[in-house]
Tab-separated table of C-alpha atoms in Angstrom:
chain	number	residue	atom	x	y	z
A	1	MET	CA	111.929	86.815	83.143
A	2	SER	CA	109.689	86.745	86.183
A	3	ILE	CA	108.537	89.842	88.007
A	4	HIS	CA	108.179	89.157	91.694
A	5	GLU	CA	106.555	91.767	93.912
A	6	PHE	CA	108.741	94.900	94.110
A	7	ARG	CA	111.795	93.283	92.484
A	8	THR	CA	112.544	93.757	88.788
A	9	ARG	CA	115.626	93.867	86.613
A	10	ARG	CA	116.231	97.277	88.145
A	11	PRO	CA	115.004	97.042	91.748
A	12	ILE	CA	114.058	100.737	91.878
A	13	THR	CA	111.675	100.411	88.907
A	14	GLY	CA	108.790	98.692	90.691
A	15	ALA	CA	108.888	101.232	93.491
A	16	GLN	CA	109.121	104.031	90.916
A	17	VAL	CA	105.944	102.808	89.220
A	18	VAL	CA	104.067	102.818	92.542
A	19	ALA	CA	105.425	106.285	93.391
A	20	THR	CA	104.424	107.683	89.994
A	21	SER	CA	100.994	106.083	90.278
A	22	PHE	CA	100.664	107.587	93.770
A	23	ALA	CA	101.456	111.030	92.313
A	24	MET	CA	98.910	110.487	89.533
A	25	ALA	CA	96.259	109.669	92.141
A	26	VAL	CA	97.084	112.915	93.962
A	27	PHE	CA	96.768	114.805	90.675
A	28	SER	CA	93.604	113.170	89.351
A	29	TRP	CA	91.639	113.175	92.613
A	30	GLY	CA	92.899	116.606	93.620
A	31	ILE	CA	92.059	118.274	90.298
A	32	GLY	CA	89.298	115.977	89.071
A	33	PHE	CA	87.393	114.932	92.221
A	34	TYR	CA	87.967	116.991	95.373
A	35	GLY	CA	88.532	120.069	93.222
A	36	LEU	CA	84.921	119.843	92.021
A	37	SER	CA	83.750	121.276	95.342
A	38	VAL	CA	86.076	124.247	94.831
A	39	TYR	CA	84.767	124.881	91.324
A	40	GLY	CA	81.191	124.600	92.572
A	41	GLN	CA	81.868	127.050	95.385
A	42	PHE	CA	83.788	129.724	93.482
A	43	LEU	CA	82.165	129.382	90.057
A	44	GLY	CA	78.700	128.336	91.219
A	45	ALA	CA	77.747	129.672	94.632
A	46	GLN	CA	79.978	132.756	94.288
A	47	GLY	CA	80.546	132.904	90.535
A	48	ARG	CA	78.838	133.349	87.175
A	49	TRP	CA	77.089	129.980	87.054
A	50	SER	CA	74.073	128.824	89.018
A	51	VAL	CA	74.479	126.039	91.550
A	52	GLY	CA	72.074	123.975	89.440
A	53	MET	CA	74.222	124.442	86.347
A	54	MET	CA	77.371	123.375	88.159
A	55	SER	CA	75.588	120.377	89.684
A	56	ALA	CA	74.306	119.266	86.286
A	57	ALA	CA	77.769	119.687	84.772
A	58	THR	CA	79.293	117.619	87.581
A	59	THR	CA	76.781	114.794	87.144
A	60	GLY	CA	77.403	114.837	83.393
A	61	TYR	CA	81.138	114.802	84.089
A	62	PHE	CA	80.979	111.520	86.003
A	63	ILE	CA	78.603	109.908	83.508
A	64	ALA	CA	80.819	110.894	80.577
A	65	GLY	CA	83.868	109.723	82.532
A	66	SER	CA	82.331	106.268	82.915
A	67	LEU	CA	81.808	106.080	79.152
A	68	PHE	CA	85.305	107.346	78.383
A	69	ILE	CA	86.886	104.458	80.302
A	70	GLY	CA	86.271	102.242	77.284
A	71	VAL	CA	87.758	104.881	74.978
A	72	ALA	CA	90.867	105.130	77.161
A	73	ASP	CA	91.222	101.337	77.079
A	74	ARG	CA	91.105	101.242	73.291
A	75	LEU	CA	93.705	104.009	73.056
A	76	ALA	CA	95.885	102.164	75.576
A	77	ARG	CA	95.899	99.038	73.416
A	78	ARG	CA	97.336	101.082	70.574
A	79	PHE	CA	99.581	103.640	72.264
A	80	GLY	CA	100.278	102.211	75.719
A	81	ARG	CA	98.796	103.074	79.095
A	82	ARG	CA	101.497	105.624	79.941
A	83	MET	CA	100.932	107.705	76.792
A	84	VAL	CA	97.171	107.674	77.341
A	85	ALA	CA	97.718	108.801	80.928
A	86	MET	CA	99.833	111.698	79.658
A	87	LEU	CA	97.060	112.655	77.250
A	88	GLY	CA	94.629	112.462	80.156
A	89	VAL	CA	96.797	114.790	82.253
A	90	VAL	CA	96.764	117.338	79.427
A	91	ALA	CA	92.980	117.025	79.055
A	92	LEU	CA	92.224	117.302	82.774
A	93	ALA	CA	94.661	120.127	83.549
A	94	GLY	CA	93.754	121.968	80.339
A	95	GLY	CA	90.037	121.719	80.974
A	96	VAL	CA	90.289	122.882	84.577
A	97	SER	CA	92.581	125.776	83.676
A	98	THR	CA	90.078	127.149	81.135
A	99	MET	CA	86.943	126.539	83.212
A	100	ALA	CA	86.877	129.988	84.798
A	101	LEU	CA	87.406	131.700	81.425
A	102	VAL	CA	84.402	130.382	79.473
A	103	THR	CA	81.258	132.499	79.373
A	104	HIS	CA	78.702	130.289	77.605
A	105	PRO	CA	76.961	127.212	79.080
A	106	VAL	CA	77.780	125.102	76.016
A	107	LEU	CA	81.467	125.907	76.407
A	108	LEU	CA	81.288	125.049	80.119
A	109	LEU	CA	79.805	121.646	79.314
A	110	ALA	CA	82.487	121.120	76.650
A	111	VAL	CA	85.161	121.854	79.268
A	112	PHE	CA	83.635	119.306	81.645
A	113	LEU	CA	83.527	116.799	78.788
A	114	LEU	CA	87.251	117.311	78.167
A	115	MET	CA	87.908	116.942	81.886
A	116	ALA	CA	85.857	113.717	81.931
A	117	PHE	CA	88.228	112.096	79.461
A	118	GLY	CA	91.193	113.251	81.531
A	119	TRP	CA	89.611	111.806	84.683
A	120	SER	CA	88.947	108.443	83.019
A	121	ALA	CA	92.538	108.221	81.734
A	122	THR	CA	94.291	109.115	84.994
A	123	SER	CA	92.172	107.814	87.889
A	124	GLY	CA	91.194	104.387	89.190
A	125	THR	CA	91.223	102.165	86.115
A	126	ALA	CA	94.408	103.682	84.710
A	127	ILE	CA	96.292	103.421	87.996
A	128	THR	CA	95.092	99.882	88.666
A	129	GLN	CA	96.163	98.700	85.223
A	130	ILE	CA	99.545	100.468	85.298
A	131	VAL	CA	100.291	98.782	88.620
A	132	GLY	CA	98.916	95.501	87.219
A	133	LEU	CA	101.674	95.479	84.588
A	134	TRP	CA	104.318	95.233	87.287
A	135	PHE	CA	102.824	93.276	90.186
A	136	GLU	CA	101.186	89.895	90.552
A	137	GLN	CA	101.536	88.381	94.038
A	138	ARG	CA	101.552	91.733	95.864
A	139	ARG	CA	99.268	93.576	93.496
A	140	GLY	CA	96.798	94.366	96.278
A	141	LEU	CA	99.472	96.045	98.393
A	142	ALA	CA	100.957	97.929	95.426
A	143	THR	CA	97.530	99.160	94.289
A	144	SER	CA	96.599	100.233	97.811
A	145	LEU	CA	99.830	102.203	98.178
A	146	ALA	CA	99.349	103.873	94.800
A	147	LEU	CA	95.726	104.816	95.448
A	148	THR	CA	96.624	106.287	98.828
A	149	GLY	CA	97.426	109.361	96.756
A	150	ALA	CA	93.668	109.874	96.337
A	151	SER	CA	93.346	110.519	100.073
A	152	VAL	CA	96.404	112.760	100.148
A	153	ALA	CA	94.810	114.870	97.404
A	154	GLY	CA	92.021	115.975	99.727
A	155	PHE	CA	94.335	117.810	102.119
A	156	SER	CA	97.089	118.840	99.697
A	157	VAL	CA	95.812	119.979	96.297
A	158	VAL	CA	92.543	121.566	97.448
A	159	PRO	CA	94.073	123.803	100.179
A	160	VAL	CA	96.756	124.943	97.733
A	161	MET	CA	94.105	125.795	95.146
A	162	VAL	CA	92.012	127.743	97.667
A	163	TRP	CA	95.114	129.639	98.808
A	164	GLN	CA	96.008	130.434	95.197
A	165	ILE	CA	92.473	131.741	94.606
A	166	GLY	CA	92.832	134.005	97.637
A	167	GLN	CA	96.150	135.313	96.379
A	168	HIS	CA	95.501	135.666	92.649
A	169	GLY	CA	91.749	135.459	92.041
A	170	VAL	CA	89.497	132.633	90.919
A	171	ALA	CA	90.596	132.195	87.300
A	172	GLN	CA	94.339	132.473	87.892
A	173	GLY	CA	94.261	130.520	91.141
A	174	ILE	CA	92.482	127.528	89.626
A	175	ALA	CA	94.501	127.632	86.398
A	176	SER	CA	97.906	127.943	88.059
A	177	THR	CA	97.253	125.022	90.398
A	178	ALA	CA	96.017	122.788	87.579
A	179	LEU	CA	98.822	123.687	85.164
A	180	VAL	CA	101.659	123.305	87.661
A	181	ALA	CA	100.283	119.990	88.914
A	182	GLY	CA	99.820	118.819	85.330
A	183	ALA	CA	103.368	119.783	84.322
A	184	VAL	CA	104.863	117.888	87.263
A	185	MET	CA	102.717	114.855	86.458
A	186	LEU	CA	103.794	114.862	82.803
A	187	LEU	CA	107.458	114.866	83.822
A	188	LEU	CA	106.916	111.928	86.185
A	189	LEU	CA	105.043	109.899	83.582
A	190	TRP	CA	107.630	110.681	80.925
A	191	SER	CA	110.394	109.286	83.119
A	192	MET	CA	108.462	106.126	84.029
A	193	THR	CA	109.057	102.888	82.148
A	194	ASP	CA	105.878	102.012	80.287
A	195	ARG	CA	106.031	98.284	80.931
A	196	PRO	CA	108.561	95.832	82.463
A	197	HIS	CA	109.527	94.251	79.141
A	198	ASP	CA	107.946	92.440	76.240
A	199	THR	CA	104.754	90.932	77.638
A	200	ALA	CA	105.318	87.772	75.620
A	201	ALA	CA	108.150	86.938	77.995
A	202	LEU	CA	105.960	87.212	81.060
A	203	PRO	CA	104.651	84.199	82.959
A	204	VAL	CA	101.051	83.314	82.139
A	205	GLY	CA	99.519	85.120	85.109
A	206	GLN	CA	101.501	88.288	84.581
A	207	ARG	CA	100.931	88.225	80.834
A	208	GLY	CA	97.219	88.381	81.549
A	209	ALA	CA	97.716	91.322	83.902
A	210	ALA	CA	99.359	93.254	81.103
A	211	THR	CA	96.529	92.615	78.667
A	212	THR	CA	94.275	95.589	77.922
A	213	ALA	CA	91.587	93.867	75.893
A	214	SER	CA	88.343	95.763	75.411
A	215	PHE	CA	85.742	95.000	78.044
A	216	SER	CA	83.049	95.547	75.401
A	217	ARG	CA	83.882	92.085	73.978
A	218	LEU	CA	83.932	90.382	77.376
A	219	PRO	CA	80.797	88.281	78.056
A	220	TRP	CA	78.806	89.197	81.133
A	221	SER	CA	78.642	86.664	83.951
A	222	ALA	CA	76.755	86.404	87.239
A	223	ARG	CA	80.024	87.029	89.085
A	224	GLN	CA	80.677	90.280	87.198
A	225	LEU	CA	77.115	91.499	87.717
A	226	GLN	CA	77.310	90.801	91.427
A	227	ILE	CA	80.610	92.650	91.902
A	228	VAL	CA	79.446	95.593	89.797
A	229	ALA	CA	76.271	95.774	91.904
A	230	VAL	CA	78.216	95.768	95.189
A	231	PHE	CA	80.485	98.653	94.260
A	232	ALA	CA	77.891	100.631	92.306
A	233	VAL	CA	75.553	100.631	95.317
A	234	VAL	CA	78.155	101.354	97.986
A	235	MET	CA	79.850	104.074	95.923
A	236	MET	CA	76.515	105.776	95.240
A	237	ALA	CA	75.999	106.047	98.999
A	238	GLN	CA	79.576	107.119	99.670
A	239	VAL	CA	79.813	109.798	96.981
A	240	GLY	CA	76.330	111.076	97.835
A	241	PHE	CA	77.340	111.541	101.461
A	242	LEU	CA	80.669	113.189	100.650
A	243	ALA	CA	79.045	115.582	98.182
A	244	GLN	CA	76.605	116.815	100.838
A	245	GLN	CA	78.800	116.426	103.922
A	246	LEU	CA	79.271	120.129	104.670
A	247	PRO	CA	75.623	121.180	104.204
A	248	LEU	CA	74.527	118.050	106.074
A	249	LEU	CA	76.730	118.637	109.119
A	250	THR	CA	76.720	122.447	109.374
A	251	PRO	CA	73.181	122.670	110.867
A	252	ARG	CA	74.197	120.095	113.453
A	253	VAL	CA	77.512	121.435	114.725
A	254	GLY	CA	78.190	124.734	112.956
A	255	ALA	CA	80.420	125.599	110.011
A	256	ASP	CA	83.766	125.360	111.827
A	257	GLN	CA	83.099	121.954	113.382
A	258	ALA	CA	81.630	120.688	110.116
A	259	ALA	CA	84.837	121.672	108.297
A	260	LEU	CA	86.794	119.853	111.008
A	261	ALA	CA	84.621	116.759	110.467
A	262	VAL	CA	85.461	116.821	106.745
A	263	ALA	CA	89.169	116.974	107.617
A	264	VAL	CA	88.711	114.052	110.033
A	265	THR	CA	87.003	112.053	107.274
A	266	THR	CA	89.916	112.657	104.905
A	267	ALA	CA	92.569	111.842	107.502
A	268	SER	CA	90.683	108.708	108.497
A	269	ALA	CA	90.545	107.640	104.839
A	270	LEU	CA	94.330	107.816	104.668
A	271	ILE	CA	94.655	105.735	107.843
A	272	GLY	CA	92.156	103.215	106.482
A	273	ARG	CA	94.121	102.822	103.261
A	274	LEU	CA	97.363	102.211	105.121
A	275	LEU	CA	95.739	99.642	107.383
A	276	LEU	CA	94.170	97.866	104.415
A	277	GLY	CA	97.520	97.772	102.646
A	278	LEU	CA	98.988	95.791	105.542
A	279	ILE	CA	96.362	93.042	105.455
A	280	ILE	CA	94.826	93.107	101.985
A	281	ASP	CA	96.953	90.232	100.654
A	282	ARG	CA	96.283	88.035	103.703
A	283	LEU	CA	92.516	88.086	104.310
A	284	SER	CA	89.379	87.370	102.320
A	285	HIS	CA	88.594	90.323	100.079
A	286	ARG	CA	84.855	89.834	100.606
A	287	LEU	CA	85.262	89.843	104.370
A	288	LEU	CA	87.356	93.019	104.163
A	289	THR	CA	84.723	94.662	101.968
A	290	VAL	CA	81.923	93.822	104.384
A	291	LEU	CA	83.995	95.137	107.300
A	292	CYS	CA	84.609	98.395	105.425
A	293	ILE	CA	80.929	98.766	104.620
A	294	GLY	CA	80.096	97.914	108.227
A	295	SER	CA	82.363	100.716	109.426
A	296	GLN	CA	80.401	103.167	107.289
A	297	ILE	CA	77.072	101.800	108.505
A	298	VAL	CA	78.101	102.243	112.139
A	299	GLY	CA	79.434	105.731	111.380
A	300	GLY	CA	76.187	106.755	109.713
A	301	ALA	CA	74.178	105.368	112.638
A	302	VAL	CA	76.277	107.423	115.067
A	303	LEU	CA	75.579	110.570	113.023
A	304	LEU	CA	71.863	109.819	113.147
A	305	ALA	CA	71.903	109.127	116.877
A	306	THR	CA	73.641	112.274	118.125
A	307	THR	CA	74.395	115.867	117.198
A	308	ALA	CA	77.169	116.216	119.791
A	309	VAL	CA	80.473	117.311	118.313
A	310	TRP	CA	82.269	114.198	119.557
A	311	GLY	CA	79.603	111.997	117.956
A	312	VAL	CA	79.827	113.790	114.615
A	313	LEU	CA	83.614	113.495	114.590
A	314	LEU	CA	83.459	109.820	115.573
A	315	GLY	CA	80.842	109.058	112.930
A	316	CYS	CA	82.858	110.792	110.203
A	317	ALA	CA	86.031	108.985	111.296
A	318	LEU	CA	84.279	105.597	110.999
A	319	ILE	CA	82.898	106.506	107.581
A	320	GLY	CA	86.278	107.806	106.464
A	321	LEU	CA	88.099	104.582	107.336
A	322	ALA	CA	86.448	102.902	104.351
A	323	VAL	CA	86.225	105.815	101.902
A	324	GLY	CA	89.521	105.157	100.156
A	325	ASN	CA	89.358	101.386	100.379
A	326	MET	CA	86.292	101.218	98.145
A	327	ILE	CA	88.390	102.211	95.145
A	328	THR	CA	91.153	99.716	95.985
A	329	LEU	CA	89.057	96.614	96.600
A	330	PRO	CA	87.547	96.129	93.105
A	331	SER	CA	90.928	95.227	91.606
A	332	VAL	CA	91.486	92.704	94.416
A	333	PHE	CA	88.127	91.085	93.628
A	334	VAL	CA	89.113	90.755	89.983
A	335	GLN	CA	92.582	89.387	90.723
A	336	ARG	CA	91.227	86.678	93.004
A	337	GLU	CA	87.991	85.733	91.245
A	338	PHE	CA	88.852	85.926	87.539
A	339	ALA	CA	91.415	84.484	85.163
A	340	ALA	CA	94.542	86.619	84.762
A	341	GLU	CA	93.815	87.499	81.132
A	342	GLN	CA	90.496	89.053	82.223
A	343	PHE	CA	92.051	91.412	84.770
A	344	GLY	CA	92.172	94.546	82.598
A	345	PRO	CA	88.745	94.350	80.939
A	346	VAL	CA	86.882	93.290	84.098
A	347	VAL	CA	88.465	96.060	86.191
A	348	SER	CA	87.502	98.566	83.491
A	349	ARG	CA	83.943	97.265	83.420
A	350	ILE	CA	83.537	97.492	87.207
A	351	TRP	CA	84.938	101.036	87.305
A	352	SER	CA	82.859	102.160	84.346
A	353	MET	CA	79.550	100.796	85.592
A	354	SER	CA	80.018	101.808	89.217
A	355	GLN	CA	81.015	105.341	88.201
A	356	PHE	CA	77.943	105.624	85.973
A	357	PHE	CA	75.689	104.842	88.934
A	358	TYR	CA	77.522	106.842	91.596
A	359	ALA	CA	77.294	109.885	89.323
A	360	PHE	CA	73.694	110.129	90.517
A	361	GLY	CA	74.678	109.992	94.208
A	362	PRO	CA	75.316	113.748	94.637
A	363	LEU	CA	72.174	114.589	92.679
A	364	GLY	CA	70.021	112.217	94.713
A	365	ALA	CA	71.454	113.421	98.023
A	366	GLY	CA	70.920	117.035	96.991
A	367	LEU	CA	67.294	116.406	96.040
A	368	LEU	CA	66.672	114.647	99.356
A	369	MET	CA	68.187	117.579	101.248
A	370	GLN	CA	66.120	120.058	99.250
A	371	HIS	CA	62.860	118.123	99.585
A	372	THR	CA	63.088	117.256	103.289
A	373	GLY	CA	65.125	120.189	104.566
A	374	SER	CA	67.141	117.773	106.697
A	375	GLY	CA	70.276	115.692	106.397
A	376	ASP	CA	68.672	112.735	108.204
A	377	ALA	CA	67.009	111.531	105.008
A	378	VAL	CA	70.389	111.419	103.261
A	379	LEU	CA	71.914	109.425	106.113
A	380	VAL	CA	69.023	106.945	106.131
A	381	ALA	CA	69.268	106.487	102.359
A	382	CYS	CA	73.010	105.883	102.663
A	383	LEU	CA	72.473	103.307	105.410
A	384	VAL	CA	69.932	101.443	103.265
A	385	LEU	CA	72.262	101.389	100.259
A	386	GLN	CA	75.264	100.293	102.332
A	387	THR	CA	73.299	97.495	103.981
A	388	LEU	CA	72.175	96.313	100.547
A	389	ALA	CA	75.783	96.352	99.302
A	390	ALA	CA	76.965	94.294	102.305
A	391	LEU	CA	74.219	91.716	101.743
A	392	LEU	CA	75.102	91.487	98.049
A	393	CYS	CA	78.753	90.910	98.932
A	394	LEU	CA	77.911	88.209	101.455
A	395	SER	CA	75.432	86.522	99.115
A	396	GLY	CA	78.168	86.170	96.510
A	397	ARG	CA	80.374	84.449	99.074
A	398	ARG	CA	77.646	82.031	100.103
A	399	SER	CA	76.718	81.195	96.510
A	400	GLY	CA	80.298	80.327	95.651
A	401	LEU	CA	81.070	83.427	93.597
A	402	GLY	CA	83.925	84.393	95.866
């Protein structure tokens, strides 16, 4: 039986999978990505841990998460992607809910390690592969819609968590938000069909999409190296900027306008995702990637050129347009440039390697800020990295890789 776009044996099922994946993106990015700034603020700057300790734990969290992607893949081959995602929800929500209760550095690092597994089992790779089980021709659109939840997380989960902290204190506020979000996510995953039907009955292309072979046994190729390099470099710049956005912008425009600029970045990311979803299945994925990187380059140049409020807001809006798209585009690269049976392992490899490298983005940006005393050095470094990523993407197109 063929699966065609959003139509299945039960027409609602394909849409249900995208909706559940959207909710999982809200959960995982809200609790496991944007929430990190909340934990750093209330447990680091204002809490029992030093800022350095929280920064080290966060860097270790992303590095461990990149390594756990392979573990999650192996578990998925045995138990199914949905069950592994449910285990990841428990790990991420459980780790976050106990974070404010631990009193020893070793226990704090253990909590971040538990969270890292939860992040790897519920974020980009997991969502991309769950969607990949159901969609072939419109996989780019379906993945973009599902990952839009990552942008929604920035202005939904984090404000709720901060409000809960104000109402009930740090420990209870963080724990209640994580546990309620986790419980809702478990119910949604439990009600979702794990896969369309027996994968042996799928057409060849879709059978490959459902495969979750280990990427550790997949030979490296020049094409894989080039794609990994593009997204590792651009994500290092992007995550480094986002991690230091408030301290970078506050000296320029003040705390209130800097907070507004962060909100503009998040809103622009949502708009960028929706726009990409409309055209992602029609245009060259390499051209779209270069355009997204170009938007961030122009935005960074505007931030360097002016400290006027309008310029800062414009620059952040241009950067934000591409923020969400950088986690959608890797799966489109893989779908269009690799055989169908390689979809799962290659996507996992790209996510794992790029996350390993972008884990050092916040640390590098922080050291630049500390050493120079200015955000300009961070912006220049980001512009250099983004330009390099664009050239790498274009070189792959010219050499016949794309």
